Short mmCIF file of C-alpha atoms in Angstrom, two decimals:
data_model
loop_
_atom_site.label_atom_id
_atom_site.label_comp_id
_atom_site.label_asym_id
_atom_site.label_seq_id
_atom_site.Cartn_x
_atom_site.Cartn_y
_atom_site.Cartn_z
CA MET A 1 28.47 41.14 39.52
CA ASN A 2 28.94 44.21 37.26
CA LYS A 3 26.47 45.39 34.64
CA TYR A 4 28.68 44.18 31.78
CA VAL A 5 28.68 40.58 33.02
CA ILE A 6 24.92 40.71 33.64
CA HIS A 7 24.40 41.99 30.10
CA LEU A 8 26.51 39.16 28.60
CA MET A 9 24.63 36.54 30.61
CA SER A 10 21.28 37.96 29.50
CA MET A 11 22.36 37.84 25.86
CA PHE A 12 23.57 34.25 26.28
CA LEU A 13 20.25 33.16 27.83
CA PHE A 14 18.30 34.90 25.05
CA ILE A 15 20.30 33.16 22.32
CA LEU A 16 19.99 29.79 24.11
CA ALA A 17 16.22 30.20 24.36
CA ALA A 18 16.01 30.99 20.65
CA LEU A 19 17.88 27.81 19.88
CA VAL A 20 15.86 25.45 22.06
CA VAL A 21 12.34 26.86 21.51
CA PRO A 22 10.93 25.60 18.19
CA HIS A 23 9.66 28.03 15.63
CA SER A 24 5.91 28.19 15.12
CA ILE A 25 4.61 25.70 12.59
CA MET A 26 3.45 27.44 9.45
CA ALA A 27 -0.13 26.79 8.36
CA SER A 28 -2.26 27.75 5.39
CA THR A 29 -5.75 27.03 4.17
CA VAL A 30 -7.23 26.13 0.80
CA GLY A 31 -10.85 26.71 -0.21
CA SER A 32 -13.81 28.73 0.97
CA CYS A 33 -14.38 27.64 4.60
CA GLN A 34 -11.91 30.16 6.02
CA PRO A 35 -10.98 33.72 4.96
CA GLY A 36 -7.62 34.40 3.33
CA SER A 37 -7.34 30.93 1.84
CA TYR A 38 -5.59 29.86 -1.34
CA PRO A 39 -7.93 29.06 -4.24
CA THR A 40 -6.13 25.83 -5.18
CA ILE A 41 -4.09 23.17 -3.42
CA SER A 42 -1.28 23.64 -5.93
CA ALA A 43 -1.00 27.34 -5.07
CA ALA A 44 -0.72 26.55 -1.36
CA VAL A 45 1.88 23.83 -2.02
CA ALA A 46 3.95 26.18 -4.19
CA ALA A 47 4.05 28.76 -1.39
CA ALA A 48 4.76 26.29 1.41
CA THR A 49 7.97 26.07 3.37
CA PRO A 50 9.18 22.79 4.95
CA GLY A 51 6.92 21.74 7.81
CA THR A 52 3.88 23.69 6.63
CA ILE A 53 0.44 22.26 7.38
CA ILE A 54 -1.96 22.88 4.51
CA LYS A 55 -5.60 22.56 5.57
CA VAL A 56 -8.02 21.89 2.72
CA CYS A 57 -11.66 22.95 3.04
CA PRO A 58 -14.43 20.66 1.80
CA GLY A 59 -14.98 21.08 -1.93
CA THR A 60 -13.81 19.91 -5.33
CA TYR A 61 -10.33 20.72 -6.63
CA PRO A 62 -9.78 19.80 -10.30
CA GLU A 63 -5.98 19.82 -10.41
CA GLN A 64 -2.85 17.72 -10.50
CA VAL A 65 -0.96 18.27 -7.23
CA VAL A 66 2.84 17.92 -7.23
CA ILE A 67 4.38 18.09 -3.74
CA ALA A 68 8.12 18.84 -3.70
CA THR A 69 8.31 20.26 -0.14
CA SER A 70 8.10 18.34 3.13
CA LEU A 71 4.64 19.25 4.43
CA THR A 72 1.29 17.96 5.66
CA LEU A 73 -1.80 18.07 3.46
CA GLU A 74 -5.00 17.45 5.37
CA GLY A 75 -8.68 17.85 4.71
CA ILE A 76 -10.69 19.68 7.37
CA GLN A 77 -14.32 20.04 8.28
CA GLY A 78 -16.19 23.08 7.05
CA GLY A 79 -19.78 23.61 8.08
CA ASN A 80 -21.63 20.34 7.62
CA ALA A 81 -19.10 18.76 5.23
CA ASP A 82 -15.80 16.93 5.58
CA ARG A 83 -14.71 15.83 2.09
CA ALA A 84 -12.04 17.58 0.04
CA ILE A 85 -11.89 15.98 -3.40
CA ILE A 86 -9.01 16.21 -5.87
CA THR A 87 -10.48 15.51 -9.30
CA VAL A 88 -9.24 15.37 -12.88
CA PRO A 89 -8.30 18.81 -14.29
CA GLY A 90 -10.04 19.85 -17.48
CA SER A 91 -6.70 20.71 -19.05
CA GLY A 92 -5.30 17.23 -18.44
CA PHE A 93 -2.12 16.21 -16.64
CA SER A 94 1.09 18.09 -17.35
CA THR A 95 3.37 15.92 -15.19
CA VAL A 96 4.13 12.31 -16.12
CA VAL A 97 6.89 10.27 -14.48
CA THR A 98 8.71 7.07 -15.41
CA THR A 99 8.79 4.24 -12.90
CA PRO A 100 12.03 2.23 -12.56
CA VAL A 101 9.93 -0.75 -11.45
CA PHE A 102 8.29 -1.43 -14.81
CA GLY A 103 10.15 1.08 -17.01
CA THR A 104 6.92 2.68 -18.12
CA THR A 105 5.07 5.92 -17.41
CA VAL A 106 2.84 6.84 -14.50
CA THR A 107 0.41 9.73 -14.60
CA PRO A 108 -0.29 10.70 -10.96
CA GLN A 109 -3.13 12.81 -9.63
CA VAL A 110 -1.05 13.53 -6.50
CA LEU A 111 2.72 13.20 -6.92
CA VAL A 112 5.11 13.23 -3.94
CA THR A 113 8.80 13.71 -4.78
CA VAL A 114 10.46 14.34 -1.38
CA PRO A 115 10.65 12.79 2.10
CA GLY A 116 8.38 13.86 4.93
CA VAL A 117 5.06 14.38 3.14
CA ASN A 118 1.91 13.38 5.04
CA ILE A 119 -1.55 13.25 3.46
CA SER A 120 -4.76 12.76 5.42
CA ASN A 121 -8.54 13.05 5.03
CA ILE A 122 -8.37 13.72 1.28
CA THR A 123 -10.33 12.03 -1.51
CA VAL A 124 -8.61 11.51 -4.86
CA ASP A 125 -11.14 10.77 -7.61
CA GLY A 126 -10.06 9.69 -11.10
CA THR A 127 -13.44 9.96 -12.80
CA GLY A 128 -13.13 11.15 -16.40
CA ALA A 129 -9.36 10.70 -16.76
CA SER A 130 -8.05 10.14 -20.27
CA ILE A 131 -4.67 8.37 -20.19
CA SER A 132 -3.38 6.79 -23.39
CA THR A 133 -0.41 4.77 -22.07
CA GLY A 134 1.12 3.41 -18.88
CA PHE A 135 -0.39 3.68 -15.41
CA PHE A 136 -2.74 6.17 -13.80
CA ALA A 137 -2.27 6.57 -10.03
CA GLY A 138 -4.34 8.38 -7.43
CA ILE A 139 -1.42 9.01 -5.04
CA PHE A 140 2.16 8.29 -6.11
CA TYR A 141 5.24 8.45 -3.85
CA GLU A 142 8.16 8.27 -6.26
CA SER A 143 11.71 7.09 -5.52
CA GLY A 144 13.25 9.09 -2.69
CA ALA A 145 9.91 10.15 -1.20
CA SER A 146 8.45 9.12 2.15
CA GLY A 147 5.60 9.93 4.48
CA ILE A 148 2.24 8.86 5.92
CA VAL A 149 -1.02 8.41 4.03
CA LYS A 150 -3.84 8.23 6.56
CA GLY A 151 -7.61 8.30 6.24
CA VAL A 152 -7.64 9.00 2.52
CA THR A 153 -9.95 7.71 -0.20
CA THR A 154 -8.77 6.91 -3.70
CA ARG A 155 -11.47 5.92 -6.17
CA ASN A 156 -12.32 5.58 -9.84
CA GLN A 157 -8.78 5.10 -11.12
CA THR A 158 -10.28 3.08 -13.93
CA GLY A 159 -10.68 3.17 -17.70
CA SER A 160 -8.63 1.99 -20.66
CA PHE A 161 -5.38 2.38 -18.67
CA ASN A 162 -3.84 0.55 -15.69
CA GLY A 163 -5.36 2.27 -12.67
CA VAL A 164 -3.67 2.26 -9.25
CA GLY A 165 -5.10 3.70 -6.04
CA ILE A 166 -1.96 4.32 -3.91
CA TRP A 167 1.55 3.63 -5.22
CA ALA A 168 4.84 3.97 -3.30
CA GLU A 169 8.20 2.88 -4.69
CA ASN A 170 11.92 3.33 -4.21
CA GLY A 171 14.49 2.68 -6.90
CA ASN A 172 17.28 4.33 -4.91
CA PRO A 173 19.70 2.57 -2.53
CA ASN A 174 18.91 5.06 0.26
CA SER A 175 16.17 3.73 2.53
CA GLU A 176 12.74 5.37 2.63
CA SER A 177 9.53 4.48 4.46
CA VAL A 178 5.84 4.91 3.78
CA THR A 179 2.83 4.20 5.99
CA ILE A 180 -0.61 3.69 4.45
CA GLU A 181 -3.32 3.32 7.05
CA ASN A 182 -7.05 3.61 7.69
CA SER A 183 -7.70 4.42 4.05
CA SER A 184 -10.32 3.37 1.51
CA VAL A 185 -9.30 2.28 -2.00
CA HIS A 186 -12.02 1.16 -4.40
CA ASP A 187 -13.19 1.12 -8.01
CA VAL A 188 -9.64 0.65 -9.28
CA ASN A 189 -9.09 -1.51 -12.35
CA ASP A 190 -5.55 -2.77 -11.68
CA LEU A 191 -3.68 -2.36 -8.36
CA GLY A 192 -5.23 -1.09 -5.13
CA ILE A 193 -2.18 -0.46 -2.91
CA PHE A 194 1.18 -1.09 -4.58
CA VAL A 195 4.58 -0.86 -2.83
CA ALA A 196 7.79 -1.65 -4.69
CA SER A 197 11.57 -1.60 -4.52
CA THR A 198 14.17 -2.31 -7.17
CA GLN A 199 16.91 -2.88 -4.58
CA ILE A 200 18.00 -6.13 -2.89
CA PRO A 201 17.54 -6.02 0.04
CA PRO A 202 14.56 -3.67 -0.35
CA SER A 203 15.16 0.03 0.16
CA LEU A 204 11.47 0.78 0.78
CA THR A 205 9.86 -0.11 4.10
CA ALA A 206 6.06 0.02 4.02
CA THR A 207 3.42 -0.31 6.72
CA ILE A 208 0.00 -1.15 5.27
CA LEU A 209 -2.46 -1.11 8.14
CA LYS A 210 -6.26 -1.21 8.56
CA ASN A 211 -7.20 -0.23 5.03
CA ASP A 212 -10.29 -1.26 3.04
CA VAL A 213 -9.27 -2.19 -0.51
CA ALA A 214 -11.24 -3.35 -3.54
CA SER A 215 -9.48 -3.62 -6.89
CA SER A 216 -10.40 -5.42 -10.10
CA ASN A 217 -6.96 -7.04 -10.40
CA SER A 218 -4.59 -7.02 -7.37
CA SER A 219 -5.67 -5.33 -4.16
CA ILE A 220 -2.46 -5.17 -2.04
CA PHE A 221 0.79 -5.95 -3.84
CA ASN A 222 4.22 -6.12 -2.17
CA TYR A 223 6.49 -6.00 -5.22
CA ASN A 224 9.85 -6.71 -3.59
CA ALA A 225 9.55 -4.10 -0.82
CA ASN A 226 9.80 -4.65 2.93
CA ALA A 227 6.13 -4.50 3.92
CA THR A 228 4.07 -5.40 6.97
CA ILE A 229 0.49 -5.92 5.78
CA THR A 230 -1.78 -6.05 8.80
CA SER A 231 -5.52 -5.92 9.62
CA ASN A 232 -6.70 -4.86 6.17
CA VAL A 233 -10.01 -5.81 4.55
CA VAL A 234 -9.72 -6.89 0.91
CA ASP A 235 -12.84 -7.53 -1.16
CA GLY A 236 -12.99 -8.96 -4.67
CA GLY A 237 -10.58 -8.71 -7.58
CA ASN A 238 -8.39 -11.42 -9.05
CA TYR A 239 -5.76 -11.40 -6.28
CA GLY A 240 -6.10 -10.34 -2.67
CA ILE A 241 -2.62 -9.89 -1.15
CA LEU A 242 0.62 -10.69 -2.97
CA MET A 243 4.32 -11.07 -2.11
CA TYR A 244 6.86 -11.31 -4.93
CA PRO A 245 10.17 -13.28 -4.79
CA ASN A 246 12.39 -10.53 -3.31
CA ALA A 247 9.70 -9.21 -0.98
CA VAL A 248 10.28 -9.05 2.76
CA GLY A 249 7.70 -8.75 5.50
CA SER A 250 4.51 -10.31 6.75
CA ILE A 251 0.78 -10.76 6.05
CA ILE A 252 -1.06 -10.90 9.37
CA SER A 253 -4.69 -10.67 10.55
CA ASN A 254 -6.19 -9.56 7.25
CA THR A 255 -9.66 -10.39 5.94
CA VAL A 256 -9.68 -11.39 2.26
CA VAL A 257 -13.01 -12.22 0.61
CA ASN A 258 -14.47 -12.89 -2.83
CA THR A 259 -11.24 -13.08 -4.85
CA MET A 260 -11.47 -14.55 -8.33
CA ILE A 261 -8.13 -16.40 -8.29
CA TYR A 262 -5.98 -16.24 -5.12
CA GLY A 263 -6.74 -14.94 -1.68
CA ILE A 264 -3.03 -14.70 -0.85
CA TYR A 265 -0.19 -15.18 -3.38
CA ASP A 266 3.14 -16.07 -1.76
CA ALA A 267 6.34 -16.19 -3.82
CA ALA A 268 8.73 -14.64 -1.28
CA GLN A 269 12.15 -16.21 -0.93
CA THR A 270 13.05 -14.73 2.45
CA SER A 271 11.82 -15.58 5.93
CA HIS A 272 8.25 -14.33 6.26
CA SER A 273 4.98 -14.98 8.06
CA ILE A 274 1.42 -15.42 6.78
CA LYS A 275 -0.59 -15.70 9.95
CA SER A 276 -4.11 -15.37 11.36
CA ASN A 277 -5.74 -14.26 8.12
CA LEU A 278 -9.38 -14.91 7.29
CA ILE A 279 -9.82 -15.95 3.65
CA TRP A 280 -13.34 -16.61 2.37
CA ASN A 281 -14.85 -17.47 -0.99
CA SER A 282 -11.83 -17.56 -3.28
CA THR A 283 -12.88 -18.81 -6.70
CA ASP A 284 -9.62 -20.77 -7.14
CA VAL A 285 -7.18 -20.90 -4.18
CA GLY A 286 -7.13 -19.58 -0.62
CA ILE A 287 -3.33 -19.37 -0.24
CA ALA A 288 -1.10 -20.06 -3.27
CA MET A 289 2.52 -20.96 -2.58
CA ILE A 290 4.51 -20.03 -5.70
CA SER A 291 7.79 -21.71 -4.66
CA PRO A 292 8.33 -19.65 -1.50
CA THR A 293 11.06 -20.47 1.00
CA ASN A 294 11.18 -19.98 4.76
CA ALA A 295 7.48 -19.18 4.95
CA THR A 296 5.47 -19.75 8.10
CA ILE A 297 1.82 -20.20 7.17
CA GLU A 298 -0.20 -20.77 10.31
CA LEU A 299 -3.45 -20.02 12.12
CA ASN A 300 -5.20 -18.92 8.93
CA THR A 301 -8.88 -19.66 8.38
CA ILE A 302 -9.68 -20.61 4.80
CA THR A 303 -13.31 -21.23 3.92
CA LYS A 304 -15.20 -21.93 0.69
CA ALA A 305 -12.70 -22.49 -2.12
CA PRO A 306 -11.76 -25.25 -4.58
CA VAL A 307 -8.29 -25.41 -2.98
CA GLY A 308 -7.37 -24.33 0.54
CA ILE A 309 -3.55 -24.15 0.25
CA GLU A 310 -1.85 -24.72 -3.11
CA PHE A 311 1.72 -25.96 -2.61
CA ASN A 312 2.46 -25.93 -6.34
CA CYS A 313 5.14 -28.58 -5.57
CA SER A 314 7.13 -26.01 -3.55
CA PRO A 315 9.82 -27.94 -1.62
CA GLY A 316 10.41 -25.10 0.83
CA PRO A 317 11.55 -25.33 3.53
CA ASN A 318 8.25 -23.91 4.76
CA THR A 319 6.14 -24.37 7.88
CA VAL A 320 2.43 -24.95 7.28
CA LYS A 321 0.49 -25.73 10.44
CA SER A 322 -2.56 -24.97 12.58
CA ASN A 323 -4.63 -23.62 9.71
CA ASN A 324 -8.39 -24.11 9.76
CA ILE A 325 -9.55 -25.25 6.31
CA SER A 326 -13.29 -25.62 5.79
CA ASP A 327 -15.77 -26.20 2.97
CA VAL A 328 -13.17 -26.74 0.25
CA THR A 329 -12.78 -29.37 -2.46
CA THR A 330 -9.07 -29.99 -1.80
CA GLY A 331 -7.46 -28.95 1.45
CA LEU A 332 -3.78 -29.12 0.41
CA ASP A 333 -2.92 -29.44 -3.28
CA GLN A 334 0.30 -30.62 -4.99
CA VAL A 335 2.18 -31.26 -1.76
CA PRO A 336 5.72 -32.59 -2.41
CA VAL A 337 6.52 -36.06 -1.13
CA SER A 338 9.35 -34.51 0.90
CA VAL A 339 6.84 -32.54 2.98
CA GLY A 340 5.87 -34.72 5.89
CA SER A 341 2.91 -34.53 8.23
CA LEU A 342 0.97 -31.28 8.10
CA VAL A 343 -1.09 -30.65 11.22
CA ASN A 344 -4.09 -28.53 10.27
CA VAL A 345 -7.80 -28.58 11.12
CA TYR A 346 -10.19 -29.73 8.38
CA ASN A 347 -13.95 -29.41 8.27
CA ASN A 348 -16.10 -30.53 5.33
CA VAL A 349 -13.15 -31.11 3.00
CA ASP A 350 -13.63 -33.55 0.09
CA THR A 351 -9.92 -34.42 -0.31
CA ILE A 352 -7.53 -33.42 2.44
CA ARG A 353 -4.27 -33.75 0.51
CA THR A 354 -3.05 -34.44 -2.99
CA GLY A 355 0.62 -34.84 -3.66
CA GLY A 356 3.54 -36.53 -5.22
CA CYS A 357 3.70 -33.66 -7.67
CA GLY A 358 3.07 -36.07 -10.48
CA PHE A 359 -0.25 -34.39 -11.10
CA ALA A 360 -0.29 -31.02 -12.80
CA ARG A 361 -3.04 -28.51 -12.27
CA THR A 362 -5.56 -28.35 -15.08
CA THR A 363 -4.78 -24.64 -15.45
CA ALA A 364 -1.43 -22.92 -15.03
CA LEU A 365 -0.97 -20.61 -12.06
CA PRO A 366 -1.20 -17.13 -13.59
CA SER A 367 1.06 -14.20 -12.82
CA PRO A 368 -0.46 -11.09 -11.18
CA LEU A 369 1.61 -8.60 -13.17
CA TYR A 370 -0.26 -5.57 -14.46
CA ARG A 371 -2.41 -5.73 -17.56
CA ASN A 372 -1.09 -4.37 -20.88
#
């Protein structure tokens, strides 16, 4: 083999190696725990290229963060601390967006506008925010955005506005996905975790997994998205977990306690499953069926409530079976005559079943839409 051929083969192998070996992942740091770091998260985000990992040192960062590049934002340990906190900037919020879901404004502390943005180990604190209209959100994934939110805390999105901990929506026909997992959402005065789509079928797929959520109004709200809501702990508020009429998905193995109205609110009109949830101490209803269809409600444990399962005269077809209903005044309320035998387990129930739908509730079933 002559030198010319050897040279060509060497060049070919070099070019092939360059194509198949990935480039090094870019990384940058924010804060004071490492030298050469950016002073603010916004400065690091502005300088980032797609795929950059931005590591945020423990500390307080009073800024509004707008992420328009696919990247990872993660808090890191520094010394004896492990909390990076995004707080309200003294100058206020310069970026406000309009949501196609409600047609009103949202002021986000962290705004994600593109696909492929992951956020982890960050606290977003809304203390001291002054918002005159619309919603105030800790983390907001707008239409067309996607990513993973993992191990974050959103807190104190509260005040004279409608506060939301984590909000992801999609008003576009192109499909997007968001995962929200192992996160803590608390001290929020409206919606804890809110996922929404304006498309039918939904163009947003959401995984809501192993979060701890406490909201004054609605803790986990599937507003017509495709959402699997699994193994979360929901404490307090008016409503625990909600599915709206065009919602798709499931509510499985969650713990819902101390809700003021409904533990689970089911209005979905597509095939869906509400299974193996633990619902305790609802002031009004454990599971409220707001005219759903093709629901399978089974193996749930409902304890300590005036009503275990409220049928609200919903004709279905729905499958309600193998639920354990204990220490309630009425086990099954307003069951249509057309619904036959319902095989559930009852313990210490004053009235197992009311029906015929000739008896109206003394109070109307309220809607969990946001407060004005």
